[in-house]
Coordinates of C-alpha atoms in Angstrom, one line a residue:
X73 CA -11.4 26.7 -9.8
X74 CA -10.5 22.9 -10.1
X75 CA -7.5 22.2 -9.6
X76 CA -7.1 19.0 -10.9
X77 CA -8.9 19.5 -14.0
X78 CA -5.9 22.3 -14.2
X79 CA -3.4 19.7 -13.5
X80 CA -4.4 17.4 -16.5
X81 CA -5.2 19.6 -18.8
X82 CA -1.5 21.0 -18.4
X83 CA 0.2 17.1 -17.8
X84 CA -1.6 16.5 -21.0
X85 CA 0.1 19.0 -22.9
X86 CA 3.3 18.3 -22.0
X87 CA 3.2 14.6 -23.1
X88 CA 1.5 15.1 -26.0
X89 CA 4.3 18.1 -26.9
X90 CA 7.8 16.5 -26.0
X91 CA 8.8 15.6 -29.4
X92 CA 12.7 16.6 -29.4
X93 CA 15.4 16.6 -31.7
X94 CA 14.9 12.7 -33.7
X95 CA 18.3 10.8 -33.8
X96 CA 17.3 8.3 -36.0
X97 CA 17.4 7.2 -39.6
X98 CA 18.6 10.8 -41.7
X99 CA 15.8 12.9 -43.4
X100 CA 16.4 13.3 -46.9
X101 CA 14.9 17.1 -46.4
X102 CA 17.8 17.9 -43.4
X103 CA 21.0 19.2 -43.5
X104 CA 23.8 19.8 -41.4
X105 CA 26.0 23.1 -41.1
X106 CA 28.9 22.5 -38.8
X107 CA 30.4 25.8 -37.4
X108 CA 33.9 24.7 -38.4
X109 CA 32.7 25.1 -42.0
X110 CA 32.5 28.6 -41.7
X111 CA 35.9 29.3 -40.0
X112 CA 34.9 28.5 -36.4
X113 CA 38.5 27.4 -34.4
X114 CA 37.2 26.3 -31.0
X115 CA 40.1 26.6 -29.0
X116 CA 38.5 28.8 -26.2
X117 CA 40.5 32.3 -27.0
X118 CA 39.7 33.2 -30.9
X119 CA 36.7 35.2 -31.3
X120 CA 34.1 32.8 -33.3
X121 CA 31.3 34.9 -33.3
X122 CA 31.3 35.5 -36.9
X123 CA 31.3 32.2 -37.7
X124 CA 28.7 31.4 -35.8
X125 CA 26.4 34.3 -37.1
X126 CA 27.7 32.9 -40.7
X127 CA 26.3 29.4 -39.9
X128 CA 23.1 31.1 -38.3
X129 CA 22.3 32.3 -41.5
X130 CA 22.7 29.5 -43.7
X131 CA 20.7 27.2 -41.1
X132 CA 17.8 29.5 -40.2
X133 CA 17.7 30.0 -44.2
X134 CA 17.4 26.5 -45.2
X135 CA 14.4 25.1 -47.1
X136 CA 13.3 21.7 -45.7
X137 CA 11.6 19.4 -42.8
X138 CA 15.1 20.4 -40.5
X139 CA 17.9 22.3 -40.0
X140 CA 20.8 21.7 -37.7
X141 CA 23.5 24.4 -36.6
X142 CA 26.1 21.9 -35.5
X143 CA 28.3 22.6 -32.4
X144 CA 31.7 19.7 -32.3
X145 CA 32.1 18.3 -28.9
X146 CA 35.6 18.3 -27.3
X147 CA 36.1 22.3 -28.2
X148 CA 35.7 25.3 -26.7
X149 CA 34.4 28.5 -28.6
X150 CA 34.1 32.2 -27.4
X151 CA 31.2 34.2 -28.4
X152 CA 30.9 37.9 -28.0
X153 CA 27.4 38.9 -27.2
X154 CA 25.3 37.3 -30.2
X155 CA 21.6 36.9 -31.6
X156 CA 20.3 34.1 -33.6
X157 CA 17.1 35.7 -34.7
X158 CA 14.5 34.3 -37.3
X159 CA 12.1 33.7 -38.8
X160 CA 13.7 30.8 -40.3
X161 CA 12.4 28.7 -43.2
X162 CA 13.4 25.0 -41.9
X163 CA 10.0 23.7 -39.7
X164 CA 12.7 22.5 -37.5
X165 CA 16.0 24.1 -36.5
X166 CA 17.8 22.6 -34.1
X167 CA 20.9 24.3 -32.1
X168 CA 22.9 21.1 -31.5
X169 CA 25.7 21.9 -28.7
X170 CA 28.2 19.1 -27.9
X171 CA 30.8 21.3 -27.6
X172 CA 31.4 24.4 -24.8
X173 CA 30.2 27.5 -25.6
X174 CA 31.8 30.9 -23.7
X175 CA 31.9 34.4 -22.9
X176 CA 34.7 36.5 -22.6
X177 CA 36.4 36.3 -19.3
X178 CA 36.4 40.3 -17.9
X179 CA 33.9 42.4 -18.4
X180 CA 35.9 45.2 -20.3
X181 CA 36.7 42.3 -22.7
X182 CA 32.5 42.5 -23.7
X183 CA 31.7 44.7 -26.9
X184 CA 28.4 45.3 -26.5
X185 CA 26.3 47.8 -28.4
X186 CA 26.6 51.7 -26.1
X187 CA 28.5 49.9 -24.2
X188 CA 25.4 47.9 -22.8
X189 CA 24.7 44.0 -23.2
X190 CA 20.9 43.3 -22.4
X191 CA 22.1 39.7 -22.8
X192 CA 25.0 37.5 -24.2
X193 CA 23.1 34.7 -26.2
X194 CA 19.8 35.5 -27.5
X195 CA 17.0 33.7 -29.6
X196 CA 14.4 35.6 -31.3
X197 CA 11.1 35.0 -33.5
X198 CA 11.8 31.9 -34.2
X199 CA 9.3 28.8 -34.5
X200 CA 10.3 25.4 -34.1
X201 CA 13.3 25.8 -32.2
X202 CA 15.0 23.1 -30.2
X203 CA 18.4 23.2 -28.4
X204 CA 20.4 20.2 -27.1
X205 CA 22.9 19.4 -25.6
X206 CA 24.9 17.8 -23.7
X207 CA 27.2 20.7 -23.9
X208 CA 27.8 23.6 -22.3
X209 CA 26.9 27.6 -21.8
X210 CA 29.8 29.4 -19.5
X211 CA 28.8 33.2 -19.1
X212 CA 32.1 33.4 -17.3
X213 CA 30.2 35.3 -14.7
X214 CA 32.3 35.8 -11.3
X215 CA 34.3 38.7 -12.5
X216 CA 31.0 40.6 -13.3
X217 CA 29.9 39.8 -9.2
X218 CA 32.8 40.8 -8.0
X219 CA 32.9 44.3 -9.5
X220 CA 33.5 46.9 -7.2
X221 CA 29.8 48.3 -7.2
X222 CA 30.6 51.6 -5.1
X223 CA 33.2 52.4 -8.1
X224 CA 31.2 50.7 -11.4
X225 CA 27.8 51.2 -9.7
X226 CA 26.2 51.5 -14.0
X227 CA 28.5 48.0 -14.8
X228 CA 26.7 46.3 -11.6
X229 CA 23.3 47.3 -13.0
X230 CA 24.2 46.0 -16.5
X231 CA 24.8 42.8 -15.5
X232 CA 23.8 40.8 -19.0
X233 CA 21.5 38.1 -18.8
X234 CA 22.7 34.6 -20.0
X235 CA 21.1 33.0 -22.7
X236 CA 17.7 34.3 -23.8
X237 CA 14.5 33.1 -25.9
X238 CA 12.5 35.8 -26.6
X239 CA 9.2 36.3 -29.3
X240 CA 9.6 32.5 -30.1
X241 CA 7.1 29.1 -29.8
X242 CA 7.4 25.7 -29.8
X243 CA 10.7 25.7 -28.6
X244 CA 12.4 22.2 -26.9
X245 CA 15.5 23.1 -24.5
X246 CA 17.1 20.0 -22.9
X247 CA 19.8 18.1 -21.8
X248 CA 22.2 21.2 -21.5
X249 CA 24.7 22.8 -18.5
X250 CA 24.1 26.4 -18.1
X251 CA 26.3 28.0 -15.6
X252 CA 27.9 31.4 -14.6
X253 CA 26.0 34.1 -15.9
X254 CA 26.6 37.9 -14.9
X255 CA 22.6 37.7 -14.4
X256 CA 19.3 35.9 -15.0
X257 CA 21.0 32.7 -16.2
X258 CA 18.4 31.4 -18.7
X259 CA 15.2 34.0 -19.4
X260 CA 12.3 33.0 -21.6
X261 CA 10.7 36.3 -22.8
X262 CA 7.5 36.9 -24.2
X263 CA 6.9 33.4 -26.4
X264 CA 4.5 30.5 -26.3
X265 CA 4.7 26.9 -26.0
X266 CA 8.4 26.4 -24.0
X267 CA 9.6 22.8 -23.1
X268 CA 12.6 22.6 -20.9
X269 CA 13.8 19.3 -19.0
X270 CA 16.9 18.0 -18.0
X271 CA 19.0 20.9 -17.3
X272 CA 21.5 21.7 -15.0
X273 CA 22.3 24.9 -14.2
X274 CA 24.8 26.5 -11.9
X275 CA 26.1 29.4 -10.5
X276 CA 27.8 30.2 -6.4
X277 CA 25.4 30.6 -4.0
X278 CA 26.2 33.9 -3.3
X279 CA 26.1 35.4 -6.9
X280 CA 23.6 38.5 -6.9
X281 CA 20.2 37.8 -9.4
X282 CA 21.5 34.7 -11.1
X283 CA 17.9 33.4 -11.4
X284 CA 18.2 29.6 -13.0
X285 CA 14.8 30.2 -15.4
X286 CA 13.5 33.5 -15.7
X287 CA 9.9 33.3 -17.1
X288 CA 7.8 36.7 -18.1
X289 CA 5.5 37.2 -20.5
X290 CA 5.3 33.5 -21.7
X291 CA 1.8 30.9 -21.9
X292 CA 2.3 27.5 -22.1
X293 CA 5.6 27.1 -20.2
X294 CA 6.9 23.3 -19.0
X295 CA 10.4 23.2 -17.1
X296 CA 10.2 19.8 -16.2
X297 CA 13.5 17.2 -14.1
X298 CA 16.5 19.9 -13.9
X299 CA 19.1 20.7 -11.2
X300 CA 19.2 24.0 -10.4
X301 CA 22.1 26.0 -8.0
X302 CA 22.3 29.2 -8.0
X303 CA 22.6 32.4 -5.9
X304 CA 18.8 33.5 -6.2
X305 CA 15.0 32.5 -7.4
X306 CA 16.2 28.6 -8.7
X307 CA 12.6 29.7 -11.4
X308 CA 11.4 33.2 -11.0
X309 CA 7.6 33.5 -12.7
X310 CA 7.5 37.6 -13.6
X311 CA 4.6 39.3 -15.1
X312 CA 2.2 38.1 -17.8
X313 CA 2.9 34.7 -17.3
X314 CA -0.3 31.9 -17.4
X315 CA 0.0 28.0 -17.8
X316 CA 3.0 27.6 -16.4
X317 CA 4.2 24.1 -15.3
X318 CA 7.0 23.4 -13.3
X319 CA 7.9 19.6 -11.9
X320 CA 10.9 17.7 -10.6
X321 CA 13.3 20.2 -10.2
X322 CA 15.9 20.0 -7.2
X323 CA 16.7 23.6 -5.8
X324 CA 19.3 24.4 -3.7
X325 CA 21.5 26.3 -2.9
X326 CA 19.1 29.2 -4.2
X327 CA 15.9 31.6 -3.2
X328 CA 13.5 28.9 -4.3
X329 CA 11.0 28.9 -6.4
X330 CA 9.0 32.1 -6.5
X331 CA 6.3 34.2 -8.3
X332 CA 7.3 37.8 -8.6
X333 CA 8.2 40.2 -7.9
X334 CA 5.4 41.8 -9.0
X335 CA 3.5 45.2 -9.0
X336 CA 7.0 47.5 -8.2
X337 CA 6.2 51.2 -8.5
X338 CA 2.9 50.8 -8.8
X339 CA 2.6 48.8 -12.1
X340 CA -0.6 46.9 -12.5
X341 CA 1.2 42.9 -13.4
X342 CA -0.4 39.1 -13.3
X343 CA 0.6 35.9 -13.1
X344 CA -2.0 32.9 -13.4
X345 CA -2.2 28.9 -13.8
X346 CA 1.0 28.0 -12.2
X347 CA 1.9 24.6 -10.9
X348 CA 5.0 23.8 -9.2
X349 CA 4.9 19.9 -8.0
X350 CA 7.4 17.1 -7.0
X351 CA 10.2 19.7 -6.3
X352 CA 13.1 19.0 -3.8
X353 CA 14.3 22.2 -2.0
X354 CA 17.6 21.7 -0.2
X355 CA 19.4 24.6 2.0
X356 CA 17.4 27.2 0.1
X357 CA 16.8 30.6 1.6
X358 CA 12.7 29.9 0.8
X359 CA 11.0 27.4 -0.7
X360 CA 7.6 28.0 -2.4
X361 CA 6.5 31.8 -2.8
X362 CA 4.9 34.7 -3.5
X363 CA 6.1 38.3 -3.6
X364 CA 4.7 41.7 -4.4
X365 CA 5.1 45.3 -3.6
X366 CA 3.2 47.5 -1.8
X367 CA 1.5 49.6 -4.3
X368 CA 1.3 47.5 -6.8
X369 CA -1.9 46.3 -8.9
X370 CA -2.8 43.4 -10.6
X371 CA -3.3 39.5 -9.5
X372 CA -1.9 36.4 -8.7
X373 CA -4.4 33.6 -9.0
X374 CA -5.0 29.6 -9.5
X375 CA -1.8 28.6 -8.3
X376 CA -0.8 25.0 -7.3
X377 CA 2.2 24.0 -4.7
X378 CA 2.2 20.3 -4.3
X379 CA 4.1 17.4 -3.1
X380 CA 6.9 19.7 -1.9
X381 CA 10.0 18.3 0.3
X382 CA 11.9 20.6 1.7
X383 CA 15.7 19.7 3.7
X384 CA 16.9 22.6 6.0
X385 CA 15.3 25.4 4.0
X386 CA 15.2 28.6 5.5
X387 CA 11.8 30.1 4.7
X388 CA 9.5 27.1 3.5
X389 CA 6.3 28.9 2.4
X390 CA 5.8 32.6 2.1
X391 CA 3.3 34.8 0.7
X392 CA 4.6 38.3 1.5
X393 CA 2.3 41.5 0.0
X394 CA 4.7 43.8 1.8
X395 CA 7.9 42.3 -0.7
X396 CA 10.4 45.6 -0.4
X397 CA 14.5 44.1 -0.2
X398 CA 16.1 47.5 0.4
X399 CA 15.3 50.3 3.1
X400 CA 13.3 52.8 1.4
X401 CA 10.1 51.1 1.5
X402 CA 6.9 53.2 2.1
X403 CA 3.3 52.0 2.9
X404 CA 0.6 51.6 0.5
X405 CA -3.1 50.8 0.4
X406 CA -2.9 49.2 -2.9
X407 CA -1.6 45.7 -3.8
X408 CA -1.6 42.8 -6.1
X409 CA -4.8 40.4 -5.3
X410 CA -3.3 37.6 -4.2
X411 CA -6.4 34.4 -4.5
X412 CA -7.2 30.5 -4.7
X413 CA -3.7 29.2 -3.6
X414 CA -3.1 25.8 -2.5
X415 CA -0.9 24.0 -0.9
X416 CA -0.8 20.0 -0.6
X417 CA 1.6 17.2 0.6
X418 CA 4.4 19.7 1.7
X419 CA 6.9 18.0 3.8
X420 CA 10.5 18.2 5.3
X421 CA 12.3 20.7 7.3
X422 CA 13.1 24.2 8.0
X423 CA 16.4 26.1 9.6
X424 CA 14.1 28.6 11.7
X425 CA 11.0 29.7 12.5
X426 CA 8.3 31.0 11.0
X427 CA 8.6 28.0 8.7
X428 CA 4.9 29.4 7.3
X429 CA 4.7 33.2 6.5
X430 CA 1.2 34.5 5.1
X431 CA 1.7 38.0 5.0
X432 CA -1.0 40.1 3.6
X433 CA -2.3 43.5 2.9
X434 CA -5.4 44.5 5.4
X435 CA -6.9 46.5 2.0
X436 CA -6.5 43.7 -0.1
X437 CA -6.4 40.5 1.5
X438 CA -5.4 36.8 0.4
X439 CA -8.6 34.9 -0.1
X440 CA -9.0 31.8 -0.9
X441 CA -6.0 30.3 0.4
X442 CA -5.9 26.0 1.1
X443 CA -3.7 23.8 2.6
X444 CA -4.0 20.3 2.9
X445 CA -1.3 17.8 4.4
X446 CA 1.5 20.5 5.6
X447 CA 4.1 18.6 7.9
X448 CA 6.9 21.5 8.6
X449 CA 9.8 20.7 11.1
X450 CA 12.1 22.1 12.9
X451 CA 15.5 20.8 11.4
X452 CA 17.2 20.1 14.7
X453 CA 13.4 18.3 15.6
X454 CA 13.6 16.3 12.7
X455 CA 17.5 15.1 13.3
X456 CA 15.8 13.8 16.9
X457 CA 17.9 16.1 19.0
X458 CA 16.4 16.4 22.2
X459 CA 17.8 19.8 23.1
X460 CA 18.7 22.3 21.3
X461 CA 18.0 26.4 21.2
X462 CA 14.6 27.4 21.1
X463 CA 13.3 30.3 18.4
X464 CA 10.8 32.9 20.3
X465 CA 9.3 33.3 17.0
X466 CA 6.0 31.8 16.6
X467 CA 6.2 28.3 13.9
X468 CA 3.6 30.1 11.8
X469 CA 2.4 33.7 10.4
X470 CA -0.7 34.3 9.5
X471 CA -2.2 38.4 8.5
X472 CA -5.1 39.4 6.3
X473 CA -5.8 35.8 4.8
X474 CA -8.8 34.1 4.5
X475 CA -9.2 30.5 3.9
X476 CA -9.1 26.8 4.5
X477 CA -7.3 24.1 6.0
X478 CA -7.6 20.0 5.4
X479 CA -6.3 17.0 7.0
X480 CA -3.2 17.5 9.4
X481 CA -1.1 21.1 9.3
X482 CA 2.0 21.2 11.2
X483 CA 2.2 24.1 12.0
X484 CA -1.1 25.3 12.8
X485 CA -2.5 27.9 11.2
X486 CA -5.5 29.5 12.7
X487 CA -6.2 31.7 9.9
X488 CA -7.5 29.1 8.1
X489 CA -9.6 27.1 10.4
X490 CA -12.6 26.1 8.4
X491 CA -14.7 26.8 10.9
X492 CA -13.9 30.6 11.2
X493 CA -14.7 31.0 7.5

């Protein structure tokens, strides 16, 4: 594989696709449907959600070159969980949010279908869509982490995702604050042709599976100059996923930026043509990696980590074949291939060692796996401290992987010594 002819084929698209919502002179063919038309009140504690289906409607069914579901700025209005679903008849519709947008506060305060929300804001089959802000999503989620799980162990495992696109292309996200969902706080879903960029998104470090961007399922994915804090994968990359372009995102505090997990109870589950570049990981538990369970099937291939700096991250770069976070983990001979992964210009510093960790299956090893300019130090190195407590770990892992290495690695990996292979 070429990697760079993957890198501008993918650049290419994005620049020639990043045509958002136009704020100049007014098409005669677009109209306007402001939510307080249709009874919205905005003050934070009245339930608007019919008012916002009632707009839905009336935007997603207008004829013409755009369509805009107007959100005020300055107000706050509460949503129970709600789907804006198409197709819609506008070639443009645009989800215009200046003002806040939020869930209820408790859980018990949710009405969600069976008493189970897959998600609180969902888009679906829609084509054409672009959201903007600069306002912002609140999935009010601390009270949902905080649950007693021992004593609402099924409300713990319900935890609704945030805001959803799902079954959609040619959708434009930008210039919105997402923060505080139960779950996943943003998950694209099974659509084509995504464009996301200047996004912040929050949650507390220590909120459980708050993923920033969720992608599964998706081709043609860009996530391009956000801020992203959160209390797991800052962009998790799940199953089916291929063209997937990630650059200039700063991550941390978080789990990274990660592909997987994949291949759990033995499902058979790819992800290909991924490029994560120009990212900034800071106090991050990992930085760039790779997970899948023992057992699984599938493949993981073509994938592209570069220009990577990295401040006081825990776990820099990992490929782990053996991914199993809980107890109960058996051993299997079957796993997800894991092949032609690279690594260039990675930089910066880690909290312990190993800062590298290439952990793979002896049935099915990692092949093809490159690195090129790796400079990995140890934090209290890279502060120039003189003395300080020494790790018995060794800098670098290295099992079952076959490959190259080019120009200066720090820290050596033998494993891929060009001149064993």
């Amino acid at each position: 594989m070429d990697f760079f002819m993957l890198l501008t084929y993918l650049f290419s698209l994005f620049h020639n696709n990043q045509t958002g919502p136009s704020h100049s002179s007014p098409d005669v063919n677009s109209k306007i449907f402001n939510v307080f038309d249709y009874g919205a009140i905005g003050n934070g504690y009245a339930d608007d959600t019919k008012a916002f289906m009632d707009a839905w409607e009336d935007t997603c069914n207008y004829i013409g070159s755009k369509s805009t579901m107007e959100i005020p700025q300055g107000r706050t209005f509460l949503l129970q969980p709600v789907g804006f679903h198409g197709p819609c008849k506008s070639k443009k519709i645009v989800f215009s949010i200046s003002g806040n947008l939020t869930a209820p506060y408790a859980p018990y305060q949710w009405k969600c279908n069976e008493d189970y929300c897959h998600q609180w804001i969902e888009f679906a089959h829609i084509n054409g869509l672009y959201i903007d802000g600069p306002g912002t999503i609140d999935g009010q989620g601390p009270k949902w982490w905080s649950l007693n799980c021992k004593k609402y162990e099924q409300a713990c495992h319900r935890r609704p995702r945030g805001m959803v696109i799902s079954h959609s292309s040619n959708v434009h996200i930008s210039n919105i604050v997402v923060k505080d969902s139960p779950n996943f706080q943003m998950s694209l879903e099974d659509s084509k042709w995504i464009f996301v960029k200047q996004l912040t998104i929050t949650a507390d470090g220590d909120s459980p599976n708050t993923d920033g961007i969720h992608i599964q399922r998706c081709l043609n994915v860009f996530v391009h100059n956000s801020n992203i804090h959160t209390g797991d994968d800052c962009i998790s990359i799940g199953d089916g996923s291929k063209y997937v372009n990630i650059s200039g995102i700063s991550c941390g505090p978080g789990h990274g930026i990660s592909i997987g997990s994949l291949g759990r109870n033995g499902s058979k589950e790819t992800v290909e043509n991924v490029i994560v570049r120009d990212c900034i990981f800071r106090k991050t538990d990992n930085g760039v990696r790779i997970k899948t369970w023992q057992g699984g099937r599938g493949l993981v291939r073509n994938i592209l980590f570069e220009r990577i700096k990295l401040h006081g991250v825990t776990r820099p770069i990992i490929i782990d074949q053996f991914y199993c976070p809980h107890s109960q983990c058996n051993n299997h001979t079957d796993a997800v291939e894991i092949k032609n992964i690279m690594y260039k210009h990675i930089h910066g510093t880690a909290v312990k060692k190993p800062f590298v960790e290439l952990l793979c299956s002896k049935s099915v090893p990692c092949r093809d796996i490159y690195m090129n300019d790796i400079d990995i130090l140890d934090q209290e190195e890279g502060k120039g401290k003189k003395y300080h407590k020494r790790s018995s770990h060794p800098p670098a892992e290295c099992i079952n992987v076959r490959g190259e290495s080019n120009g200066a690695i720090k820290p050596k990996l033998a494993c891929l010594d060009s001149e064993r292979h």
